[in-house]
Amino acid sequence: MVWSLADERFQENLVAARVYFAGHWTLCAPRLASALDMPVEQWLSDLRRPGALERRPEWEAGIRRPASASAPPPPRSPAQATAGSRRARPC
């Protein structure tokens, strides 16, 4: 049973964002980026607005929590290994 439609949508978008991150190693998504047929970039952009998560501390905790603490990181390509020394650019 769904208790909150907003919570259910948040969880679906969170899963899509994690899928996008697993495939691209970034959440700095281009404008039309999507994962699992969901517009990942728009959702991430909405969350980056100041105060977007003020009333939803459980959502903020869900974003900050890793998908799985036991999951190994994906393998890195040689290009990503050399890029690892650079700082991540902000979105």
Short mmCIF file of C-alpha atoms in Angstrom, two decimals:
data_model
loop_
_atom_site.label_atom_id
_atom_site.label_comp_id
_atom_site.label_asym_id
_atom_site.label_seq_id
_atom_site.Cartn_x
_atom_site.Cartn_y
_atom_site.Cartn_z
CA MET A 1 0.00 0.00 0.00
CA VAL A 2 1.27 3.46 -0.88
CA TRP A 3 1.11 5.91 2.00
CA SER A 4 2.31 8.93 0.10
CA LEU A 5 2.32 9.42 -3.64
CA ALA A 6 5.08 12.04 -3.30
CA ASP A 7 7.26 9.56 -1.38
CA GLU A 8 6.66 6.88 -3.99
CA ARG A 9 7.63 9.26 -6.82
CA PHE A 10 10.72 10.34 -4.90
CA GLN A 11 11.85 6.72 -4.52
CA GLU A 12 11.26 6.03 -8.23
CA ASN A 13 13.28 9.10 -9.21
CA LEU A 14 16.01 8.18 -6.75
CA VAL A 15 16.34 4.74 -8.34
CA ALA A 16 16.50 6.35 -11.80
CA ALA A 17 19.21 8.78 -10.61
CA ARG A 18 21.23 5.89 -9.21
CA VAL A 19 20.93 4.01 -12.51
CA TYR A 20 22.07 7.12 -14.38
CA PHE A 21 25.01 7.55 -11.99
CA ALA A 22 26.03 3.91 -12.39
CA GLY A 23 26.20 4.36 -16.15
CA HIS A 24 27.77 7.83 -16.32
CA TRP A 25 29.68 8.26 -13.02
CA THR A 26 28.16 11.71 -12.55
CA LEU A 27 24.92 13.41 -11.67
CA CYS A 28 25.80 16.45 -13.77
CA ALA A 29 23.32 15.29 -16.35
CA PRO A 30 22.59 17.10 -19.61
CA ARG A 31 19.20 18.74 -20.01
CA LEU A 32 17.50 15.80 -21.73
CA ALA A 33 19.12 13.03 -19.67
CA SER A 34 16.87 10.22 -18.60
CA ALA A 35 17.12 6.83 -16.97
CA LEU A 36 14.39 4.22 -16.68
CA ASP A 37 12.26 6.52 -18.88
CA MET A 38 12.35 9.25 -16.22
CA PRO A 39 13.77 12.79 -16.71
CA VAL A 40 16.72 12.57 -14.34
CA GLU A 41 18.14 16.03 -15.02
CA GLN A 42 14.92 17.88 -14.25
CA TRP A 43 14.46 16.01 -10.98
CA LEU A 44 18.07 16.66 -9.92
CA SER A 45 17.73 20.31 -10.90
CA ASP A 46 14.62 20.63 -8.74
CA LEU A 47 16.45 19.09 -5.77
CA ARG A 48 19.36 21.53 -6.13
CA ARG A 49 17.10 24.53 -5.57
CA PRO A 50 17.76 26.25 -2.24
CA GLY A 51 15.37 24.92 0.38
CA ALA A 52 14.01 22.12 -1.81
CA LEU A 53 14.53 19.51 0.91
CA GLU A 54 13.89 21.61 4.01
CA ARG A 55 10.56 19.97 4.81
CA ARG A 56 11.69 16.47 3.81
CA PRO A 57 14.70 15.40 5.93
CA GLU A 58 13.99 11.74 5.11
CA TRP A 59 14.42 12.53 1.41
CA GLU A 60 17.73 14.26 2.06
CA ALA A 61 18.88 11.24 4.06
CA GLY A 62 17.85 8.98 1.16
CA ILE A 63 19.92 11.02 -1.27
CA ARG A 64 22.99 11.00 0.95
CA ARG A 65 22.78 7.25 1.68
CA PRO A 66 24.62 5.03 -0.81
CA ALA A 67 22.49 2.60 -2.81
CA SER A 68 24.29 -0.35 -1.24
CA ALA A 69 27.19 -0.22 1.15
CA SER A 70 28.26 -3.72 0.13
CA ALA A 71 28.20 -3.17 -3.62
CA PRO A 72 31.68 -2.87 -5.16
CA PRO A 73 32.39 0.20 -7.28
CA PRO A 74 32.08 -0.29 -11.04
CA PRO A 75 35.32 -0.96 -12.96
CA ARG A 76 37.14 2.13 -14.20
CA SER A 77 38.30 2.64 -17.73
CA PRO A 78 41.88 3.88 -18.33
CA ALA A 79 40.51 7.34 -19.23
CA GLN A 80 38.61 7.53 -15.95
CA ALA A 81 41.65 6.37 -13.99
CA THR A 82 43.72 9.30 -15.24
CA ALA A 83 40.80 11.72 -14.78
CA GLY A 84 40.50 10.68 -11.13
CA SER A 85 43.12 13.20 -10.07
CA ARG A 86 41.03 16.13 -11.30
CA ARG A 87 38.47 17.75 -9.08
CA ALA A 88 34.84 17.07 -9.83
CA ARG A 89 33.14 20.01 -11.43
CA PRO A 90 29.98 21.31 -9.78
CA CYS A 91 26.72 20.90 -11.64
#
